[in-house]
Structures are given as C-alpha cells and as structure tokens.
mmCIF file of C-alpha atoms in Angstrom:
data_model
loop_
_atom_site.group_PDB
_atom_site.id
_atom_site.type_symbol
_atom_site.label_atom_id
_atom_site.label_comp_id
_atom_site.label_asym_id
_atom_site.label_seq_id
_atom_site.Cartn_x
_atom_site.Cartn_y
_atom_site.Cartn_z
ATOM 1 C CA UNK A 1 54.985 38.884 -103.493
ATOM 2 C CA UNK A 2 52.197 37.177 -101.244
ATOM 3 C CA UNK A 3 51.324 33.375 -102.066
ATOM 4 C CA UNK A 4 47.849 33.970 -101.373
ATOM 5 C CA UNK A 5 45.933 37.430 -101.513
ATOM 6 C CA UNK A 6 42.039 37.777 -100.916
ATOM 7 C CA UNK A 7 40.891 41.174 -101.540
ATOM 8 C CA UNK A 8 37.554 42.531 -100.963
ATOM 9 C CA UNK A 9 35.545 38.736 -100.700
ATOM 10 C CA UNK A 10 31.776 39.488 -100.113
ATOM 11 C CA UNK A 11 29.401 36.591 -99.887
ATOM 12 C CA UNK A 12 25.457 37.076 -99.876
ATOM 13 C CA UNK A 13 22.539 34.300 -100.005
ATOM 14 C CA UNK A 14 19.595 36.040 -100.889
ATOM 15 C CA UNK A 15 19.181 39.445 -98.387
ATOM 16 C CA UNK A 16 22.038 37.269 -95.856
ATOM 17 C CA UNK A 17 25.374 38.910 -95.872
ATOM 18 C CA UNK A 18 27.597 36.176 -94.971
ATOM 19 C CA UNK A 19 30.942 38.052 -95.510
ATOM 20 C CA UNK A 20 31.481 41.454 -95.634
ATOM 21 C CA UNK A 21 34.690 42.590 -97.206
ATOM 22 C CA UNK A 22 37.263 39.932 -96.154
ATOM 23 C CA UNK A 23 41.356 40.846 -97.198
ATOM 24 C CA UNK A 24 43.958 39.180 -96.028
ATOM 25 C CA UNK A 25 47.477 38.116 -97.528
ATOM 26 C CA UNK A 26 49.497 34.742 -96.785
ATOM 27 C CA UNK A 27 52.884 34.754 -97.353
ATOM 28 C CA UNK A 28 54.873 31.318 -98.673
ATOM 29 C CA UNK A 29 54.815 28.601 -96.540
ATOM 30 C CA UNK A 30 52.872 30.541 -93.429
ATOM 31 C CA UNK A 31 49.859 29.051 -91.572
ATOM 32 C CA UNK A 32 46.940 31.284 -90.886
ATOM 33 C CA UNK A 33 44.327 29.857 -88.673
ATOM 34 C CA UNK A 34 40.616 31.254 -89.271
ATOM 35 C CA UNK A 35 38.956 31.397 -86.098
ATOM 36 C CA UNK A 36 35.484 32.671 -84.590
ATOM 37 C CA UNK A 37 32.212 31.434 -83.597
ATOM 38 C CA UNK A 38 30.081 29.064 -85.568
ATOM 39 C CA UNK A 39 28.045 30.863 -88.436
ATOM 40 C CA UNK A 40 30.566 33.630 -88.709
ATOM 41 C CA UNK A 41 31.902 32.779 -92.252
ATOM 42 C CA UNK A 42 34.961 31.442 -91.923
ATOM 43 C CA UNK A 43 34.146 28.190 -93.621
ATOM 44 C CA UNK A 44 32.185 29.835 -96.205
ATOM 45 C CA UNK A 45 35.420 31.843 -96.741
ATOM 46 C CA UNK A 46 37.382 28.744 -97.199
ATOM 47 C CA UNK A 47 34.900 27.319 -99.701
ATOM 48 C CA UNK A 48 35.787 30.131 -101.936
ATOM 49 C CA UNK A 49 39.104 30.011 -102.094
ATOM 50 C CA UNK A 50 38.896 26.586 -102.875
ATOM 51 C CA UNK A 51 36.272 27.041 -105.728
ATOM 52 C CA UNK A 52 33.118 25.649 -104.329
ATOM 53 C CA UNK A 53 31.763 28.709 -103.718
ATOM 54 C CA UNK A 54 31.528 31.489 -105.905
ATOM 55 C CA UNK A 55 31.963 35.107 -103.673
ATOM 56 C CA UNK A 56 29.376 38.052 -104.504
ATOM 57 C CA UNK A 57 32.502 40.560 -104.852
ATOM 58 C CA UNK A 58 36.206 40.552 -104.685
ATOM 59 C CA UNK A 59 39.190 38.057 -105.908
ATOM 60 C CA UNK A 60 41.167 35.677 -105.238
ATOM 61 C CA UNK A 61 44.743 35.466 -106.344
ATOM 62 C CA UNK A 62 47.435 32.965 -105.537
ATOM 63 C CA UNK A 63 51.240 33.058 -107.227
ATOM 64 C CA UNK A 64 50.286 35.440 -108.980
ATOM 65 C CA UNK A 65 47.174 33.566 -110.749
ATOM 66 C CA UNK A 66 43.607 34.971 -110.574
ATOM 67 C CA UNK A 67 41.351 32.210 -109.181
ATOM 68 C CA UNK A 68 38.346 33.698 -108.733
ATOM 69 C CA UNK A 69 36.686 32.570 -112.377
ATOM 70 C CA UNK A 70 38.568 29.170 -112.365
ATOM 71 C CA UNK A 71 37.092 25.552 -111.449
ATOM 72 C CA UNK A 72 38.449 23.835 -108.502
ATOM 73 C CA UNK A 73 40.313 21.616 -110.738
ATOM 74 C CA UNK A 74 42.576 23.716 -112.194
ATOM 75 C CA UNK A 75 43.622 25.745 -109.029
ATOM 76 C CA UNK A 76 45.638 23.566 -107.543
ATOM 77 C CA UNK A 77 44.483 23.442 -104.100
ATOM 78 C CA UNK A 78 44.160 21.074 -101.524
ATOM 79 C CA UNK A 79 41.042 20.860 -98.751
ATOM 80 C CA UNK A 80 40.712 18.791 -95.741
ATOM 81 C CA UNK A 81 37.055 18.588 -94.849
ATOM 82 C CA UNK A 82 35.665 18.175 -91.298
ATOM 83 C CA UNK A 83 34.412 14.721 -92.405
ATOM 84 C CA UNK A 84 37.821 13.689 -94.450
ATOM 85 C CA UNK A 85 35.073 13.104 -97.360
ATOM 86 C CA UNK A 86 36.899 9.763 -97.689
ATOM 87 C CA UNK A 87 35.437 7.096 -100.525
ATOM 88 C CA UNK A 88 33.746 4.454 -98.049
ATOM 89 C CA UNK A 89 34.304 1.874 -101.198
ATOM 90 C CA UNK A 90 38.094 2.601 -101.719
ATOM 91 C CA UNK A 91 41.004 1.468 -99.658
ATOM 92 C CA UNK A 92 43.274 4.128 -97.698
ATOM 93 C CA UNK A 93 45.650 3.615 -100.684
ATOM 94 C CA UNK A 94 43.352 3.961 -103.414
ATOM 95 C CA UNK A 95 41.581 7.136 -101.840
ATOM 96 C CA UNK A 96 45.241 8.699 -101.583
ATOM 97 C CA UNK A 97 45.511 7.448 -105.173
ATOM 98 C CA UNK A 98 42.627 9.725 -106.155
ATOM 99 C CA UNK A 99 44.112 12.959 -106.909
ATOM 100 C CA UNK A 100 47.186 11.882 -108.578
ATOM 101 C CA UNK A 101 45.061 9.284 -111.051
ATOM 102 C CA UNK A 102 42.652 12.279 -111.559
ATOM 103 C CA UNK A 103 45.940 14.533 -112.802
ATOM 104 C CA UNK A 104 48.198 11.810 -114.358
ATOM 105 C CA UNK A 105 45.558 9.710 -116.498
ATOM 106 C CA UNK A 106 43.404 10.362 -119.004
ATOM 107 C CA UNK A 107 39.626 9.342 -118.127
ATOM 108 C CA UNK A 108 40.337 6.461 -120.929
ATOM 109 C CA UNK A 109 42.885 4.908 -118.714
ATOM 110 C CA UNK A 110 41.062 5.443 -115.511
ATOM 111 C CA UNK A 111 38.394 2.446 -117.249
ATOM 112 C CA UNK A 112 39.204 -0.575 -114.983
ATOM 113 C CA UNK A 113 39.406 -2.568 -118.249
ATOM 114 C CA UNK A 114 39.915 -1.256 -120.870
ATOM 115 C CA UNK A 115 42.483 1.215 -119.730
ATOM 116 C CA UNK A 116 44.921 -1.334 -118.993
ATOM 117 C CA UNK A 117 45.307 -2.296 -122.202
ATOM 118 C CA UNK A 118 46.355 1.181 -123.210
ATOM 119 C CA UNK A 119 50.256 1.658 -123.817
ATOM 120 C CA UNK A 120 51.933 3.782 -120.699
ATOM 121 C CA UNK A 121 48.944 3.115 -118.132
ATOM 122 C CA UNK A 122 50.820 0.247 -116.176
ATOM 123 C CA UNK A 123 53.937 2.661 -115.892
ATOM 124 C CA UNK A 124 51.861 5.858 -114.934
ATOM 125 C CA UNK A 125 49.948 3.510 -112.337
ATOM 126 C CA UNK A 126 53.185 2.072 -110.872
ATOM 127 C CA UNK A 127 54.586 5.823 -110.496
ATOM 128 C CA UNK A 128 51.379 6.789 -108.539
ATOM 129 C CA UNK A 129 51.510 3.722 -106.320
ATOM 130 C CA UNK A 130 55.256 4.599 -105.472
ATOM 131 C CA UNK A 131 53.694 8.195 -104.653
ATOM 132 C CA UNK A 132 51.263 6.767 -102.439
ATOM 133 C CA UNK A 133 53.380 4.773 -100.758
ATOM 134 C CA UNK A 134 55.956 7.644 -100.203
ATOM 135 C CA UNK A 135 53.571 9.432 -98.834
ATOM 136 C CA UNK A 136 52.011 7.051 -96.544
ATOM 137 C CA UNK A 137 55.609 6.082 -95.048
ATOM 138 C CA UNK A 138 56.167 9.558 -94.614
ATOM 139 C CA UNK A 139 52.985 10.240 -92.289
ATOM 140 C CA UNK A 140 53.794 6.627 -90.874
ATOM 141 C CA UNK A 141 50.035 4.919 -92.063
ATOM 142 C CA UNK A 142 51.883 2.220 -94.452
ATOM 143 C CA UNK A 143 49.628 -0.755 -92.201
ATOM 144 C CA UNK A 144 46.241 1.277 -93.301
ATOM 145 C CA UNK A 145 46.840 1.212 -97.005
ATOM 146 C CA UNK A 146 44.747 -1.785 -97.641
ATOM 147 C CA UNK A 147 41.854 -0.750 -94.897
ATOM 148 C CA UNK A 148 38.845 1.141 -95.984
ATOM 149 C CA UNK A 149 37.446 3.807 -93.856
ATOM 150 C CA UNK A 150 35.054 1.830 -92.104
ATOM 151 C CA UNK A 151 37.844 -0.406 -90.538
ATOM 152 C CA UNK A 152 39.989 2.905 -89.336
ATOM 153 C CA UNK A 153 39.490 5.030 -86.509
ATOM 154 C CA UNK A 154 39.307 8.625 -86.785
ATOM 155 C CA UNK A 155 42.927 9.556 -86.205
ATOM 156 C CA UNK A 156 43.654 7.022 -88.657
ATOM 157 C CA UNK A 157 41.165 8.545 -91.258
ATOM 158 C CA UNK A 158 42.468 12.145 -90.575
ATOM 159 C CA UNK A 159 45.610 10.973 -91.518
ATOM 160 C CA UNK A 160 44.552 9.278 -94.604
ATOM 161 C CA UNK A 161 42.486 12.756 -95.658
ATOM 162 C CA UNK A 162 45.889 14.747 -94.922
ATOM 163 C CA UNK A 163 47.597 12.341 -96.964
ATOM 164 C CA UNK A 164 45.298 12.232 -99.756
ATOM 165 C CA UNK A 165 45.891 16.354 -99.820
ATOM 166 C CA UNK A 166 49.505 16.304 -99.670
ATOM 167 C CA UNK A 167 50.333 13.702 -102.461
ATOM 168 C CA UNK A 168 49.413 16.191 -104.844
ATOM 169 C CA UNK A 169 51.689 18.521 -103.755
ATOM 170 C CA UNK A 170 49.075 21.357 -104.084
ATOM 171 C CA UNK A 171 50.256 24.873 -104.128
ATOM 172 C CA UNK A 172 47.775 25.918 -101.046
ATOM 173 C CA UNK A 173 46.187 23.755 -98.616
ATOM 174 C CA UNK A 174 42.739 24.218 -96.753
ATOM 175 C CA UNK A 175 41.711 22.855 -94.053
ATOM 176 C CA UNK A 176 37.968 22.644 -92.633
ATOM 177 C CA UNK A 177 37.934 22.231 -88.447
ATOM 178 C CA UNK A 178 39.944 18.960 -89.311
ATOM 179 C CA UNK A 179 40.489 17.781 -85.646
ATOM 180 C CA UNK A 180 36.649 18.520 -84.500
ATOM 181 C CA UNK A 181 35.578 14.576 -84.587
ATOM 182 C CA UNK A 182 38.900 13.602 -82.659
ATOM 183 C CA UNK A 183 38.758 12.997 -79.269
ATOM 184 C CA UNK A 184 40.445 15.493 -76.921
ATOM 185 C CA UNK A 185 43.917 13.705 -76.318
ATOM 186 C CA UNK A 186 44.167 12.682 -80.131
ATOM 187 C CA UNK A 187 43.816 16.456 -80.976
ATOM 188 C CA UNK A 188 46.536 17.585 -79.068
ATOM 189 C CA UNK A 189 48.463 14.932 -80.939
ATOM 190 C CA UNK A 190 47.330 15.870 -83.980
ATOM 191 C CA UNK A 191 47.689 19.460 -83.713
ATOM 192 C CA UNK A 192 51.938 18.760 -83.655
ATOM 193 C CA UNK A 193 51.524 16.585 -86.593
ATOM 194 C CA UNK A 194 49.662 18.977 -88.753
ATOM 195 C CA UNK A 195 52.070 21.765 -87.795
ATOM 196 C CA UNK A 196 54.916 19.104 -88.701
ATOM 197 C CA UNK A 197 53.271 18.384 -92.140
ATOM 198 C CA UNK A 198 52.696 21.841 -93.048
ATOM 199 C CA UNK A 199 56.367 22.854 -92.609
ATOM 200 C CA UNK A 200 57.605 20.151 -94.451
ATOM 201 C CA UNK A 201 55.107 20.818 -97.489
ATOM 202 C CA UNK A 202 56.186 24.389 -97.180
ATOM 203 C CA UNK A 203 53.162 25.638 -98.919
ATOM 204 C CA UNK A 204 50.547 28.534 -97.218
ATOM 205 C CA UNK A 205 47.725 26.778 -95.078
ATOM 206 C CA UNK A 206 44.662 28.378 -94.222
ATOM 207 C CA UNK A 207 43.332 26.420 -90.950
ATOM 208 C CA UNK A 208 39.725 26.792 -90.161
ATOM 209 C CA UNK A 209 38.453 26.385 -86.502
ATOM 210 C CA UNK A 210 35.987 27.288 -83.923
ATOM 211 C CA UNK A 211 39.051 26.215 -80.992
ATOM 212 C CA UNK A 212 41.155 28.823 -79.704
ATOM 213 C CA UNK A 213 44.009 26.695 -78.577
ATOM 214 C CA UNK A 214 44.048 25.318 -81.957
ATOM 215 C CA UNK A 215 44.600 28.561 -83.594
ATOM 216 C CA UNK A 216 46.910 29.779 -80.932
ATOM 217 C CA UNK A 217 48.951 27.031 -80.959
ATOM 218 C CA UNK A 218 49.136 26.020 -84.047
ATOM 219 C CA UNK A 219 49.309 29.263 -86.539
ATOM 220 C CA UNK A 220 52.040 31.879 -87.354
ATOM 221 C CA UNK A 221 49.156 34.661 -87.326
ATOM 222 C CA UNK A 222 45.412 34.116 -86.504
ATOM 223 C CA UNK A 223 42.267 35.546 -88.165
ATOM 224 C CA UNK A 224 39.152 36.404 -85.533
ATOM 225 C CA UNK A 225 36.176 36.927 -87.890
ATOM 226 C CA UNK A 226 33.174 37.731 -86.452
ATOM 227 C CA UNK A 227 29.570 37.980 -87.882
ATOM 228 C CA UNK A 228 31.147 38.153 -91.477
ATOM 229 C CA UNK A 229 34.074 40.568 -90.532
ATOM 230 C CA UNK A 230 37.756 40.130 -90.399
ATOM 231 C CA UNK A 231 38.301 42.154 -86.901
ATOM 232 C CA UNK A 232 42.022 41.462 -86.616
ATOM 233 C CA UNK A 233 44.776 39.550 -88.089
ATOM 234 C CA UNK A 234 48.131 39.222 -86.305
ATOM 235 C CA UNK A 235 50.389 36.851 -84.415
ATOM 236 C CA UNK A 236 49.051 34.625 -81.846
ATOM 237 C CA UNK A 237 50.306 36.289 -78.883
ATOM 238 C CA UNK A 238 49.982 40.081 -80.226
ATOM 239 C CA UNK A 239 46.148 38.905 -81.088
ATOM 240 C CA UNK A 240 45.831 37.797 -77.123
ATOM 241 C CA UNK A 241 47.681 40.680 -75.527
ATOM 242 C CA UNK A 242 46.620 43.226 -77.986
ATOM 243 C CA UNK A 243 43.342 42.676 -79.305
ATOM 244 C CA UNK A 244 42.068 45.447 -81.502
ATOM 245 C CA UNK A 245 37.980 44.991 -81.006
ATOM 246 C CA UNK A 246 36.501 44.382 -77.731
ATOM 247 C CA UNK A 247 35.050 41.121 -79.428
ATOM 248 C CA UNK A 248 38.306 39.810 -79.992
ATOM 249 C CA UNK A 249 39.575 40.007 -76.447
ATOM 250 C CA UNK A 250 36.149 38.360 -75.727
ATOM 251 C CA UNK A 251 36.684 35.556 -78.082
ATOM 252 C CA UNK A 252 40.158 34.391 -77.244
ATOM 253 C CA UNK A 253 40.569 33.086 -73.393
ATOM 254 C CA UNK A 254 40.050 30.817 -71.044
ATOM 255 C CA UNK A 255 38.036 31.901 -68.774
ATOM 256 C CA UNK A 256 36.420 34.948 -70.839
ATOM 257 C CA UNK A 257 38.118 38.228 -70.422
ATOM 258 C CA UNK A 258 36.440 40.662 -67.497
ATOM 259 C CA UNK A 259 34.611 43.692 -68.937
ATOM 260 C CA UNK A 260 33.769 46.419 -66.726
ATOM 261 C CA UNK A 261 31.979 49.653 -67.721
ATOM 262 C CA UNK A 262 32.664 53.092 -66.585
ATOM 263 C CA UNK A 263 32.941 56.398 -67.574
ATOM 264 C CA UNK A 264 36.005 58.977 -68.310
ATOM 265 C CA UNK A 265 36.135 61.711 -65.681
ATOM 266 C CA UNK A 266 36.952 65.474 -66.294
ATOM 267 C CA UNK A 267 41.211 64.620 -66.442
ATOM 268 C CA UNK A 268 40.500 62.046 -68.977
ATOM 269 C CA UNK A 269 41.168 59.102 -66.445
ATOM 270 C CA UNK A 270 39.731 55.811 -65.959
ATOM 271 C CA UNK A 271 39.974 54.350 -62.628
ATOM 272 C CA UNK A 272 38.400 51.131 -60.728
ATOM 273 C CA UNK A 273 39.870 50.362 -57.748
ATOM 274 C CA UNK A 274 43.680 50.068 -58.288
ATOM 275 C CA UNK A 275 43.208 50.459 -62.259
ATOM 276 C CA UNK A 276 43.368 53.975 -63.338
ATOM 277 C CA UNK A 277 44.192 54.949 -66.711
ATOM 278 C CA UNK A 278 44.746 58.077 -68.952
ATOM 279 C CA UNK A 279 42.877 57.740 -71.947
ATOM 280 C CA UNK A 280 43.989 59.542 -75.401
ATOM 281 C CA UNK A 281 42.355 59.673 -78.719
ATOM 282 C CA UNK A 282 38.680 60.846 -79.490
ATOM 283 C CA UNK A 283 37.217 59.584 -75.623
ATOM 284 C CA UNK A 284 35.755 62.729 -73.892
ATOM 285 C CA UNK A 285 34.954 63.531 -70.390
ATOM 286 C CA UNK A 286 31.624 61.370 -69.798
ATOM 287 C CA UNK A 287 31.981 58.726 -72.438
ATOM 288 C CA UNK A 288 31.102 55.409 -71.739
ATOM 289 C CA UNK A 289 34.270 53.062 -71.617
ATOM 290 C CA UNK A 290 34.703 49.411 -71.141
ATOM 291 C CA UNK A 291 38.055 48.337 -69.218
ATOM 292 C CA UNK A 292 39.012 44.496 -70.133
ATOM 293 C CA UNK A 293 41.354 42.417 -67.918
ATOM 294 C CA UNK A 294 42.270 38.602 -68.317
ATOM 295 C CA UNK A 295 41.552 36.729 -64.983
ATOM 296 C CA UNK A 296 45.035 35.800 -65.104
ATOM 297 C CA UNK A 297 46.334 39.297 -64.389
ATOM 298 C CA UNK A 298 43.909 39.854 -61.453
ATOM 299 C CA UNK A 299 45.267 39.107 -57.647
ATOM 300 C CA UNK A 300 42.617 38.252 -54.894
ATOM 301 C CA UNK A 301 43.438 39.458 -51.429
ATOM 302 C CA UNK A 302 41.726 40.122 -48.154
ATOM 303 C CA UNK A 303 39.763 43.266 -47.934
ATOM 304 C CA UNK A 304 41.744 46.197 -49.197
ATOM 305 C CA UNK A 305 40.719 49.822 -49.651
ATOM 306 C CA UNK A 306 42.782 50.420 -52.808
ATOM 307 C CA UNK A 307 41.091 47.190 -54.631
ATOM 308 C CA UNK A 308 37.702 46.632 -55.874
ATOM 309 C CA UNK A 309 35.547 45.236 -52.801
ATOM 310 C CA UNK A 310 34.007 41.575 -53.928
ATOM 311 C CA UNK A 311 32.505 38.814 -52.428
ATOM 312 C CA UNK A 312 33.446 35.086 -53.824
ATOM 313 C CA UNK A 313 30.813 32.904 -54.965
ATOM 314 C CA UNK A 314 32.574 29.922 -56.189
ATOM 315 C CA UNK A 315 35.384 27.966 -56.613
ATOM 316 C CA UNK A 316 36.522 25.482 -59.879
ATOM 317 C CA UNK A 317 39.596 23.705 -58.664
ATOM 318 C CA UNK A 318 41.463 22.474 -61.960
ATOM 319 C CA UNK A 319 44.722 21.027 -60.704
ATOM 320 C CA UNK A 320 47.079 23.583 -61.890
ATOM 321 C CA UNK A 321 45.106 26.704 -61.454
ATOM 322 C CA UNK A 322 41.740 27.371 -59.603
ATOM 323 C CA UNK A 323 38.844 29.552 -61.188
ATOM 324 C CA UNK A 324 37.617 32.039 -58.730
ATOM 325 C CA UNK A 325 34.186 33.505 -59.330
ATOM 326 C CA UNK A 326 33.121 36.583 -57.903
ATOM 327 C CA UNK A 327 30.510 39.374 -57.581
ATOM 328 C CA UNK A 328 31.856 43.170 -57.445
ATOM 329 C CA UNK A 329 29.793 44.941 -54.419
ATOM 330 C CA UNK A 330 27.455 47.487 -54.730
ATOM 331 C CA UNK A 331 27.563 46.403 -58.775
ATOM 332 C CA UNK A 332 26.225 42.756 -58.797
ATOM 333 C CA UNK A 333 28.844 42.288 -61.577
ATOM 334 C CA UNK A 334 30.314 39.441 -61.924
ATOM 335 C CA UNK A 335 34.346 38.924 -62.366
ATOM 336 C CA UNK A 336 36.638 35.771 -62.665
ATOM 337 C CA UNK A 337 40.269 35.221 -61.658
ATOM 338 C CA UNK A 338 42.752 32.554 -62.442
ATOM 339 C CA UNK A 339 44.920 31.560 -59.564
ATOM 340 C CA UNK A 340 47.719 29.276 -58.670
ATOM 341 C CA UNK A 341 46.683 26.813 -55.910
ATOM 342 C CA UNK A 342 49.066 28.593 -53.616
ATOM 343 C CA UNK A 343 47.358 32.017 -54.710
ATOM 344 C CA UNK A 344 43.637 30.581 -53.858
ATOM 345 C CA UNK A 345 44.668 29.026 -50.616
ATOM 346 C CA UNK A 346 42.123 30.258 -48.112
ATOM 347 C CA UNK A 347 39.901 31.502 -50.202
ATOM 348 C CA UNK A 348 36.068 29.948 -49.253
ATOM 349 C CA UNK A 349 32.893 30.733 -51.219
ATOM 350 C CA UNK A 350 30.905 34.109 -49.309
ATOM 351 C CA UNK A 351 34.283 35.480 -48.306
ATOM 352 C CA UNK A 352 34.834 39.122 -48.789
ATOM 353 C CA UNK A 353 37.588 40.276 -50.901
ATOM 354 C CA UNK A 354 39.475 42.517 -52.758
ATOM 355 C CA UNK A 355 40.659 42.492 -56.409
ATOM 356 C CA UNK A 356 43.674 43.609 -57.337
ATOM 357 C CA UNK A 357 44.484 44.087 -61.165
ATOM 358 C CA UNK A 358 48.382 43.484 -62.073
ATOM 359 C CA UNK A 359 49.777 46.950 -63.093
ATOM 360 C CA UNK A 360 49.851 47.833 -66.945
ATOM 361 C CA UNK A 361 47.494 44.664 -68.043
ATOM 362 C CA UNK A 362 44.088 46.658 -68.412
ATOM 363 C CA UNK A 363 42.701 46.954 -71.549
ATOM 364 C CA UNK A 364 40.248 50.088 -72.963
ATOM 365 C CA UNK A 365 37.728 49.768 -75.424
ATOM 366 C CA UNK A 366 35.396 52.476 -76.865
ATOM 367 C CA UNK A 367 31.558 52.086 -76.782
ATOM 368 C CA UNK A 368 31.765 50.802 -80.492
ATOM 369 C CA UNK A 369 34.423 48.109 -79.477
ATOM 370 C CA UNK A 370 37.047 49.665 -80.655
ATOM 371 C CA UNK A 371 40.548 49.597 -78.405
ATOM 372 C CA UNK A 372 41.499 53.080 -76.920
ATOM 373 C CA UNK A 373 45.297 54.052 -76.475
ATOM 374 C CA UNK A 374 45.654 54.441 -72.834
ATOM 375 C CA UNK A 375 48.854 54.537 -70.258
ATOM 376 C CA UNK A 376 48.636 53.455 -66.551
ATOM 377 C CA UNK A 377 48.906 56.205 -63.892
ATOM 378 C CA UNK A 378 51.731 55.739 -61.341
ATOM 379 C CA UNK A 379 50.604 56.129 -57.744
ATOM 380 C CA UNK A 380 52.828 59.277 -57.565
ATOM 381 C CA UNK A 381 50.852 60.721 -60.775
ATOM 382 C CA UNK A 382 47.395 59.627 -59.353
ATOM 383 C CA UNK A 383 48.130 61.564 -56.214
ATOM 384 C CA UNK A 384 49.067 64.531 -57.688
ATOM 385 C CA UNK A 385 45.787 64.591 -60.398
ATOM 386 C CA UNK A 386 43.697 64.052 -57.589
ATOM 387 C CA UNK A 387 45.683 67.162 -54.946
#
C-alpha cells in the first residue's frame, strides 16, 4: 500500500483554477520533488496535504487514513516553510520543543506558573528536553539551543526548522522551498543534509522547489507541474532523458533544450541536417512537429553538408564547459550547444559552422506538446528511402 495517495485534487479561487486534477502516490520512505515555475500550484498542493488549504475536490489519504477533512493537528504531518516560521521570541531549544509540548502536555500543563505545580509535569518536561537534545545532537546544532532566530544565520535557522519538524517523528514530511533563502554554496551543502535526514527518518517526503538542480539531485522521483497540471512523474534520469511533454523538456535542463519546428514528409520521416527520424503514431504527412535536442547532444564543426548550417553569435566560457549561441542560416532560428573547452577551441563569434546531433538523441513532439514515438533512421536506410 502507498504511504500517501492524492486523488483528483483540484483547487479554485473563484474562477481561477489553481490545481486541475492532481493525482500521485508516494511509497514508504520515498522522496518526491514537486517542481515547476512560479504559480504552477505546487505550494498550494503542499498546503492541501498539510491541511492548511481545503481542496475544491479530490482526496488525501496517508497510511490508509483519509485526511481530507482533518485539521492540520490531526494529520501527523510536519511542514518546513520557506521562511522557516520560527518563533522569534523563543530560543532554538524552545522552538524545537513546541510540537512536543503541544502533543504531550495539556493546555493547563503548558501554563508557565500553574503548570509547574501539576503532578507529572516535570517528568514530561524532562522527557521533552531529552528529545530536543537528542535531535540537536543528530543535526549538530547543540551550540545553537540557547540562541534566538535573530542570532542565527540562514543555514542555522534552516537546521532548527528541520529539527522542529523531525522531533515529533511525523508520518509525512512536507518541505516548501526550504533552501531558497540560503546562498549558493550553502544550498549545495544543505541538499545533502536534507537527503541524509530523510533517509534516517524513513518517511515519505514531498519537497517543493522551483530549482531543477535540487529536484534532480535530491529526489527519488520528480513531479513536474505546469499551469496546475501534473505533466509527468518519474525518476530524475527518466524525466530528463524521456520527457513525456515538451513543457517538461523545456523546464528541465540548463541551458534550455533546443526546439526546432518542421513537418512530417510523405514517407513519414522528419529530417533536419543529420537528424532523421521515422514517425509512428498519429502524426500524418504535413503535420507540424517539433524536434527537441539538448545542448549537450550537439557538436559544432566547420561547414559540413550533412550538418545544419549556422553562424556563431557568442560564446560563454564557464570553466568546465563552453556555451555556444548560434543562429541557423535561412531560418533565423537560435540554437545552443554545450561543449567542452577542447571542443570549443577555434570557435569564435560570427564564424560559419555546421551543427551535428548525436545519433538517437533527438526527441519529437506533436503540436499539442505530447511526445511522439520515433526511431532514428540510419544512413543506409535513408539512402534507400530517398533513392
């Protein structure tokens, strides 16, 4: 049985449809990253799972429990917010202890003076402090326990927020862009920490981000959301190499995937330079289709009859790679290649070049954006087909 199941989740604010029927399942201990551009609905979906928003329709089920109508406190779900949402007047230790106190102490026991006089209160408080200490030791933040949020760095506040979420041992973790307030170097380090904590906790995690590097490097599976729709849910490699929709291909990858428009010929082939594909499925002669190929799957050479004629506009040297920006001759169509410094040696702005695609790397999409089945045509097959 799946640890979390979302079925047909929709959410509308007036006439504005934010979520349009989102369904997904998470297995026990699985890390799923929800990724997409700002405004695609990923944070709204997370808030629905947490109980902070109610869906217009659909259901949320975790460990066989129907959560859709339950209040947030009844769901046993922990959420880490983008702002960390720490209480500024409490120390780190007190912030971490809040969910334990809310769960283990009555409202009277939580009173600052009267609560101390009640039987069993001191023992309960001691147990909470031990759990806080154990969690702080696990996250290596013991030295922060007496500090308030205003006395901590962004990375330290992030660890305290994670400790507060983990200390209650929830059935489900929800994280809403927890690294967005950190600088680039600290973000890379924090990715590994969160993945390690997730594995130790062993509970399913939904992690919202707009950063594709976070999604691809951290998640077991990636869910790509565009305009309120879940377009694809798959492993990072599958979603990068075999996108099911052109918007998925466009969103993932840096620089952005190249897209070139052409038409299906009478022999059900699509040809552009050395890219030649046979099309299967619903595509017919004359249909407009889009060839997509990632910049790292292109090679740039001196003018060659089998390549795509282009000229170089500019180059960006990024250390281990060089980004070459070009324009296809006659089409005024921009195209980008990602090369190694050795491959880019001798290439300069304004020079004429030919662009060659690595065999079998081109993807084909229909006008509605859906992936078309296609097979690369070998040189011998191409000669036979065209006589």
